Coordinates of C-alpha atoms in Angstrom, one line a residue:
Chain A
X1 CA 1.6 -14.2 2.3
X2 CA -0.7 -17.5 2.1
X3 CA -4.0 -16.1 2.2
X4 CA -6.3 -18.9 1.6
X5 CA -8.6 -18.8 -1.3
X6 CA -12.3 -20.2 -1.0
X7 CA -12.1 -23.4 -2.0
X8 CA -15.2 -24.2 -4.3
X9 CA -13.8 -27.4 -5.6
X10 CA -11.9 -30.6 -4.3
X11 CA -9.1 -29.5 -6.6
X12 CA -8.7 -26.2 -5.8
X13 CA -9.2 -22.7 -7.6
X14 CA -8.6 -22.6 -11.4
X15 CA -5.8 -19.6 -10.7
X16 CA -3.5 -21.1 -8.2
X17 CA -2.5 -23.8 -10.2
X18 CA -0.8 -24.2 -14.0
X19 CA -2.2 -26.7 -16.1
X20 CA -2.2 -27.4 -19.5
X21 CA -6.1 -28.0 -20.4
X22 CA -6.2 -28.5 -23.8
X23 CA -3.5 -29.2 -26.9
X24 CA -3.2 -26.6 -29.6
X25 CA -1.1 -27.7 -32.9
X26 CA -0.9 -31.6 -32.6
X27 CA 0.4 -34.3 -34.5
X28 CA -1.3 -37.6 -35.0
X29 CA -0.3 -41.2 -35.1
X30 CA 3.4 -42.7 -35.0
X31 CA 3.7 -46.4 -35.7
X32 CA 6.8 -48.4 -35.3
X33 CA 8.2 -52.1 -35.1
X34 CA 10.9 -54.3 -34.6
X35 CA 12.8 -55.7 -37.4
X36 CA 16.0 -57.7 -38.2
X37 CA 18.2 -55.0 -37.9
X38 CA 16.6 -52.6 -35.6
X39 CA 13.8 -50.7 -35.1
X40 CA 11.7 -48.8 -37.9
X41 CA 9.3 -46.0 -36.9
X42 CA 6.7 -44.1 -39.3
X43 CA 5.3 -40.6 -38.8
X44 CA 3.4 -38.1 -41.3
X45 CA 4.6 -34.5 -41.4
X46 CA 1.2 -32.8 -40.7
X47 CA 0.5 -30.5 -37.9
X48 CA -3.2 -29.7 -36.9
X49 CA -4.8 -26.9 -35.4
X50 CA -8.2 -27.8 -34.1
X51 CA -9.7 -29.2 -37.3
X52 CA -7.4 -27.6 -39.9
X53 CA -4.1 -29.0 -41.2
X54 CA -2.2 -25.9 -40.6
X55 CA 1.4 -27.4 -40.6
X56 CA 2.7 -30.0 -43.4
X57 CA 6.3 -30.2 -42.9
X58 CA 6.8 -31.2 -39.2
X59 CA 9.3 -33.7 -38.4
X60 CA 7.5 -35.6 -35.5
X61 CA 10.5 -38.1 -35.2
X62 CA 14.3 -36.9 -33.7
X63 CA 17.2 -39.0 -32.8
X64 CA 17.9 -39.2 -29.4
X65 CA 21.9 -39.6 -29.0
X66 CA 23.5 -42.5 -30.8
X67 CA 21.2 -45.0 -29.8
X68 CA 17.4 -43.9 -29.6
X69 CA 14.8 -42.4 -32.2
X70 CA 11.9 -40.8 -30.5
X71 CA 8.5 -40.2 -32.5
X72 CA 5.7 -38.3 -30.7
X73 CA 1.9 -37.3 -31.3
X74 CA -0.2 -34.8 -29.2
X75 CA 0.7 -31.2 -28.4
X76 CA 3.7 -30.2 -30.6
X77 CA 5.1 -27.4 -28.3
X78 CA 5.5 -30.1 -25.6
X79 CA 7.6 -32.4 -27.8
X80 CA 9.7 -29.4 -28.3
X81 CA 9.9 -28.9 -24.8
X82 CA 10.8 -32.8 -24.2
X83 CA 13.7 -32.6 -26.7
X84 CA 15.2 -30.0 -24.8
X85 CA 14.9 -32.0 -21.5
X86 CA 16.4 -35.1 -23.7
X87 CA 19.3 -32.4 -24.8
X88 CA 19.9 -31.7 -21.2
X89 CA 19.9 -35.5 -20.5
X90 CA 22.2 -36.3 -23.0
X91 CA 24.7 -33.7 -22.3
X92 CA 25.1 -34.5 -18.8
X93 CA 25.2 -38.3 -19.8
X94 CA 28.4 -37.1 -22.2
X95 CA 29.9 -34.7 -19.8
X96 CA 30.6 -37.9 -17.6
X97 CA 33.2 -38.7 -20.4
X98 CA 33.0 -42.3 -19.3
X99 CA 32.6 -44.2 -22.6
X100 CA 29.0 -45.1 -21.3
X101 CA 25.7 -43.5 -23.3
X102 CA 22.5 -43.7 -22.2
X103 CA 20.5 -46.5 -24.3
X104 CA 16.9 -46.6 -25.2
X105 CA 15.6 -48.4 -22.1
X106 CA 17.1 -45.7 -20.2
X107 CA 15.8 -42.9 -22.1
X108 CA 12.2 -44.6 -21.9
X109 CA 12.4 -44.8 -18.7
X110 CA 13.4 -40.9 -17.9
X111 CA 10.4 -40.2 -20.2
X112 CA 8.1 -42.4 -18.0
X113 CA 9.3 -40.5 -15.0
X114 CA 8.8 -37.0 -16.8
X115 CA 5.2 -38.0 -17.9
X116 CA 4.1 -39.3 -14.9
X117 CA 5.0 -36.8 -12.7
X118 CA 3.6 -34.0 -15.0
X119 CA 0.4 -36.3 -14.8
X120 CA 0.5 -36.0 -11.0
X121 CA 0.7 -32.3 -10.6
X122 CA -2.2 -31.8 -13.1
X123 CA -0.1 -30.4 -15.7
X124 CA 0.5 -33.2 -18.5
X125 CA 3.3 -32.9 -21.6
X126 CA 0.4 -33.5 -23.8
X127 CA 2.0 -36.3 -25.9
X128 CA 2.1 -40.2 -26.6
X129 CA 5.7 -41.0 -27.1
X130 CA 7.2 -43.7 -29.1
X131 CA 10.8 -44.4 -28.2
X132 CA 12.6 -47.0 -30.5
X133 CA 16.4 -48.0 -30.0
X134 CA 19.3 -50.5 -30.5
X135 CA 22.2 -50.5 -28.1
X136 CA 24.7 -53.5 -27.9
X137 CA 22.7 -55.6 -30.4
X138 CA 19.5 -55.3 -28.2
X139 CA 16.7 -54.1 -29.8
X140 CA 14.2 -51.9 -27.7
X141 CA 10.8 -50.2 -28.5
X142 CA 8.6 -48.8 -26.3
X143 CA 5.8 -46.1 -25.4
X144 CA 4.6 -43.5 -23.1
X145 CA 1.4 -41.7 -23.0
X146 CA 0.7 -38.4 -21.3
X147 CA -0.6 -40.0 -18.0
X148 CA 2.5 -42.2 -17.8
X149 CA 1.1 -45.3 -19.3
X150 CA 4.3 -47.3 -20.6
X151 CA 5.3 -50.4 -22.3
X152 CA 7.5 -52.0 -24.4
X153 CA 6.7 -54.3 -27.4
X154 CA 7.5 -55.6 -30.5
X155 CA 5.4 -53.1 -32.2
X156 CA 3.7 -50.0 -30.8
X157 CA 1.6 -47.1 -32.5
X158 CA -0.1 -43.8 -30.7
X159 CA -3.3 -41.9 -31.3
X160 CA -5.6 -43.7 -34.1
X161 CA -2.5 -46.0 -34.7
X162 CA -3.6 -48.1 -31.8
X163 CA -7.1 -49.0 -33.3
X164 CA -6.0 -49.5 -37.1
X165 CA -2.3 -50.3 -37.1
X166 CA -1.8 -52.5 -34.6
X167 CA -4.2 -55.3 -35.5
X168 CA -3.1 -55.1 -38.8
X169 CA 0.5 -55.6 -37.0
X170 CA -0.8 -58.4 -34.7
X171 CA -1.5 -60.1 -37.7
X172 CA 1.7 -59.6 -39.7
X173 CA 4.6 -58.9 -38.1
X174 CA 6.8 -61.5 -37.1
X175 CA 10.7 -62.0 -35.8
X176 CA 13.4 -60.9 -38.6
X177 CA 11.2 -58.8 -40.8
X178 CA 13.6 -57.4 -43.7
X179 CA 14.3 -53.8 -43.9
X180 CA 12.0 -53.9 -47.3
X181 CA 9.1 -56.1 -45.7
X182 CA 9.2 -53.9 -42.4
X183 CA 8.8 -50.8 -44.3
X184 CA 6.2 -52.4 -46.6
X185 CA 4.0 -52.9 -43.6
X186 CA 4.5 -49.9 -42.0
X187 CA 3.6 -48.3 -45.2
X188 CA 0.3 -50.6 -44.9
X189 CA -0.4 -49.2 -41.4
X190 CA 0.4 -46.1 -42.9
X191 CA -1.9 -46.0 -45.7
X192 CA -5.1 -47.2 -43.5
X193 CA -4.3 -44.1 -41.5
X194 CA -4.3 -41.9 -44.4
X195 CA -7.4 -43.4 -45.3
X196 CA -9.4 -43.3 -42.0
X197 CA -7.9 -40.5 -39.9
X198 CA -9.1 -37.4 -40.8
X199 CA -6.0 -35.4 -39.3
X200 CA -3.5 -37.6 -41.4
X201 CA -1.8 -36.0 -44.3
X202 CA 0.2 -37.7 -47.1
X203 CA 3.5 -37.0 -46.7
X204 CA 5.2 -39.6 -44.2
X205 CA 8.6 -40.3 -43.0
X206 CA 10.1 -43.5 -42.2
X207 CA 13.1 -43.8 -39.5
X208 CA 15.2 -46.6 -38.9
X209 CA 17.5 -47.2 -36.3
X210 CA 20.2 -50.0 -36.2
X211 CA 23.3 -50.4 -34.3
X212 CA 25.5 -47.9 -36.5
X213 CA 23.0 -45.3 -35.9
X214 CA 20.1 -43.2 -36.8
X215 CA 18.8 -42.5 -40.7
X216 CA 15.4 -40.6 -41.2
X217 CA 14.7 -40.8 -44.1
X218 CA 13.3 -37.6 -46.7
X219 CA 9.7 -37.6 -46.8
X220 CA 7.2 -39.0 -49.5
X221 CA 3.9 -40.0 -50.0
X222 CA 1.8 -43.2 -50.6
X223 CA -0.2 -44.4 -53.5
X224 CA -3.8 -44.7 -52.7
X225 CA -6.8 -46.7 -54.4
X226 CA -9.9 -44.9 -55.6
X227 CA -10.7 -46.8 -58.5
X228 CA -14.4 -47.3 -57.1
X229 CA -17.3 -48.5 -59.4
X230 CA -19.3 -45.9 -57.8
X231 CA -16.9 -43.3 -59.0
X232 CA -17.3 -44.4 -62.6
X233 CA -19.6 -42.7 -64.8
X234 CA -20.6 -40.6 -61.9
X235 CA -23.6 -38.6 -64.4
X236 CA -25.1 -41.8 -65.2
X237 CA -29.1 -42.0 -64.9
X238 CA -28.8 -38.3 -63.6
X239 CA -31.7 -36.0 -64.9
X240 CA -30.7 -33.7 -67.5
X241 CA -27.2 -35.2 -68.1
Chain B
X1 CA -31.0 -5.2 -35.0
X2 CA -28.6 -6.1 -32.5
X3 CA -26.7 -2.4 -31.5
X4 CA -24.9 -4.4 -28.4
X5 CA -21.4 -4.0 -29.4
X6 CA -19.8 -5.4 -26.4
X7 CA -17.5 -2.6 -25.9
X8 CA -16.0 -4.6 -22.9
X9 CA -14.8 -7.4 -24.8
X10 CA -11.2 -7.7 -24.6
X11 CA -9.2 -6.1 -27.5
X12 CA -8.7 -8.7 -30.1
X13 CA -7.0 -8.2 -33.3
X14 CA -9.1 -9.8 -36.1
X15 CA -5.9 -9.7 -37.8
X16 CA -4.2 -11.0 -41.2
X17 CA -0.5 -11.2 -40.7
X18 CA 2.0 -12.7 -43.3
X19 CA 6.1 -13.2 -43.4
X20 CA 7.9 -14.1 -46.4
X21 CA 11.5 -15.0 -46.9
X22 CA 13.2 -14.2 -50.6
X23 CA 16.3 -13.9 -51.7
X24 CA 17.7 -11.6 -49.5
X25 CA 16.0 -11.0 -46.7
X26 CA 12.6 -11.5 -45.5
X27 CA 9.1 -9.1 -46.1
X28 CA 6.6 -8.6 -43.7
X29 CA 2.8 -7.5 -43.8
X30 CA -0.3 -6.9 -41.4
X31 CA -3.1 -5.1 -41.8
X32 CA -4.1 -2.2 -39.2
X33 CA -7.4 -3.4 -37.7
X34 CA -8.0 -3.7 -33.8
X35 CA -11.2 -4.4 -33.0
X36 CA -13.3 -4.9 -29.7
X37 CA -16.1 -7.2 -30.3
X38 CA -18.1 -5.5 -33.3
X39 CA -16.4 -2.3 -33.0
X40 CA -13.2 -1.2 -34.7
X41 CA -11.0 0.4 -31.6
X42 CA -8.2 1.6 -33.7
X43 CA -7.8 1.5 -37.8
X44 CA -4.4 2.5 -37.7
X45 CA -2.8 0.1 -35.9
X46 CA 0.8 -1.0 -36.0
X47 CA 1.1 -4.7 -35.9
X48 CA 4.9 -5.1 -37.1
X49 CA 6.8 -4.2 -33.8
X50 CA 10.4 -3.7 -33.6
X51 CA 12.5 -6.1 -31.6
X52 CA 16.1 -5.2 -32.7
X53 CA 17.4 -3.2 -35.8
X54 CA 17.7 -6.2 -37.3
X55 CA 14.5 -8.4 -36.2
X56 CA 10.7 -7.8 -36.3
X57 CA 7.6 -9.4 -35.0
X58 CA 4.2 -9.4 -36.5
X59 CA 1.3 -9.4 -33.8
X60 CA -2.1 -11.1 -33.6
X61 CA -4.6 -12.2 -31.0
X62 CA -5.3 -10.3 -28.1
X63 CA -3.5 -6.8 -28.5
X64 CA -2.3 -6.7 -24.6
X65 CA -0.8 -9.8 -24.8
X66 CA 1.0 -9.8 -27.8
X67 CA 2.4 -6.0 -26.9
X68 CA 3.6 -7.4 -23.3
X69 CA 5.3 -10.4 -24.8
X70 CA 7.1 -8.4 -27.5
X71 CA 8.3 -5.7 -24.8
X72 CA 9.7 -8.2 -22.5
X73 CA 11.7 -9.8 -25.4
X74 CA 12.6 -6.6 -26.6
X75 CA 14.2 -5.9 -23.4
X76 CA 15.8 -9.3 -23.2
X77 CA 17.1 -8.7 -26.6
X78 CA 18.6 -5.4 -25.6
X79 CA 20.6 -7.0 -22.7
X80 CA 21.5 -10.0 -24.7
X81 CA 23.1 -7.5 -27.4
X82 CA 24.9 -5.7 -24.7
X83 CA 26.6 -9.0 -23.2
X84 CA 26.9 -10.7 -26.7
X85 CA 28.6 -7.8 -28.5
X86 CA 27.0 -8.1 -31.8
X87 CA 23.4 -8.1 -33.0
X88 CA 21.2 -10.5 -31.7
X89 CA 19.9 -13.1 -34.6
X90 CA 16.5 -14.0 -35.6
X91 CA 16.8 -17.5 -33.8
X92 CA 17.4 -16.0 -30.4
X93 CA 14.4 -13.5 -30.8
X94 CA 12.2 -16.5 -31.7
X95 CA 13.5 -18.7 -28.7
X96 CA 13.0 -16.1 -26.3
X97 CA 9.2 -15.6 -27.9
X98 CA 8.7 -19.0 -27.6
X99 CA 9.9 -19.4 -24.2
X100 CA 7.3 -16.9 -23.0
X101 CA 4.7 -18.2 -25.1
X102 CA 5.1 -21.7 -24.2
X103 CA 5.8 -21.0 -20.0
X104 CA 2.4 -19.1 -20.0
X105 CA 0.3 -20.7 -22.6
X106 CA -2.4 -21.1 -20.0
X107 CA -2.9 -17.3 -19.7
X108 CA -1.7 -15.5 -23.0
X109 CA -3.8 -15.8 -26.5
X110 CA -1.3 -14.5 -28.9
X111 CA -0.1 -16.1 -32.3
X112 CA 3.3 -14.4 -33.6
X113 CA 5.5 -14.4 -36.6
X114 CA 9.1 -13.4 -36.0
X115 CA 11.2 -12.5 -39.2
X116 CA 14.7 -10.8 -39.3
X117 CA 18.0 -11.3 -41.0
X118 CA 21.5 -12.0 -39.5
X119 CA 24.8 -12.4 -40.9
X120 CA 24.6 -16.4 -39.7
X121 CA 21.3 -17.5 -41.6
X122 CA 20.5 -14.7 -43.6
X123 CA 16.4 -13.9 -43.8
X124 CA 14.5 -16.2 -41.4
X125 CA 10.8 -16.8 -40.4
X126 CA 9.7 -18.3 -37.6
X127 CA 6.0 -18.9 -36.4
X128 CA 4.9 -19.2 -33.1
X129 CA 1.0 -20.0 -32.6
X130 CA -0.9 -20.7 -29.6
X131 CA 0.7 -23.1 -27.3
X132 CA 4.2 -21.7 -27.7
X133 CA 5.4 -24.2 -30.6
X134 CA 8.2 -22.8 -32.6
X135 CA 8.2 -23.6 -36.2
X136 CA 10.8 -22.1 -39.0
X137 CA 9.4 -21.8 -42.3
X138 CA 9.9 -20.4 -45.6
X139 CA 6.7 -18.2 -45.3
X140 CA 4.0 -18.0 -42.5
X141 CA 0.8 -16.5 -42.0
X142 CA -1.2 -15.9 -39.1
X143 CA -4.4 -14.2 -37.7
X144 CA -7.9 -15.0 -37.9
X145 CA -7.7 -13.2 -41.6
X146 CA -5.1 -15.9 -42.5
X147 CA -7.9 -18.7 -43.4
X148 CA -8.3 -17.1 -46.5
X149 CA -4.8 -17.2 -47.6
X150 CA -4.0 -20.7 -47.1
X151 CA -5.4 -21.7 -50.4
X152 CA -3.4 -19.0 -52.1
X153 CA 0.3 -19.4 -50.8
X154 CA -0.2 -23.3 -51.4
X155 CA -0.8 -22.5 -54.7
X156 CA 1.4 -19.8 -55.5
X157 CA 4.3 -19.9 -53.1
X158 CA 7.9 -20.7 -54.5
X159 CA 11.5 -20.3 -53.1
X160 CA 13.9 -18.1 -54.3
X161 CA 11.9 -14.9 -55.2
X162 CA 13.1 -11.5 -55.5
X163 CA 12.2 -8.7 -53.2
X164 CA 9.5 -7.3 -55.7
X165 CA 7.9 -10.7 -56.3
X166 CA 7.5 -11.5 -52.5
X167 CA 6.2 -7.8 -51.9
X168 CA 3.8 -7.5 -54.8
X169 CA 2.5 -10.9 -54.9
X170 CA 2.3 -11.9 -51.5
X171 CA 2.4 -9.2 -49.1
X172 CA 0.9 -6.3 -50.7

């Protein structure tokens, strides 16, 4: 059965390996930070199809079991598949019926393994993930990329968020932020992303996870500033105006 | 003038497909052109394909790919119906389409809209674009012709229409 195909490249021929070559429907940045009671996470609800903003009501944050919240950017179909993997993981965990449940650190580790092993097979899940949660009073916030790079920090972001949001967070984040201050800080980040990320959409959700559980708030829009002097009297000085 | 019609190009559908929910169910619509490059291979295609008595799918993209996916899903749904003992739900049909689209994403080029009615959830529309994302929506548009419709739907769509409104305003 094993007819060896002529190898024109070191990586083998295209036909005999399955690999994800490029994403189709993608979500943009996710931003998250630790605050006094737990984790706050924000993501907009846009799903881009190349350069067109095709879907405007995609939920890119989902609760995982009692203790975790997962946010994703990148290919949405791969995110949906990851949710199925996690469903199975949590199901088996619950079936032990031993009173234990997987915490955010464990879920983050599982995701890291999944992402890294897919990367090794040249068939990545095209996502950048943010996993936040609280268990037994311990706050946890981590991230995994599509090539398996993973770390935890007090604040994380994916995609454009790394360039635009994290510098803001480095300046203004501090321990024991209140809920209101945390949301304000996230909104500041999301506003910059809205201004400067072409694939951002002004419809976002804030997810909150505390010891009590997960709440994903209903979608809302940010106010933006456009009162620039250049826009006043645009026809002034124009010939024939 | 370029008379090269590239008759060996894969049959692509150059399509517009629409699925809309209303207060009693769903309305599906599609055009009837199948093109091979610049030549219209079939001007009377039927792009709305039956999967079960209560679930249909609108096909776009590669004609071959969308036909084979529909055929497989119809086959699976038939068996599922026998085993289940009652009609399949539109959600199950949509998920079967998703499974095939997602797991074969490297080879398939087809965007589908599943529309059906079941006794549990009523009328539902599911869009499954390239890549295999599954997204449930109150209405869905697809195919290369759908670009022209985004603006119209964004502005004119509302929930809870009657069948006449849904058909006449949106689909027809």
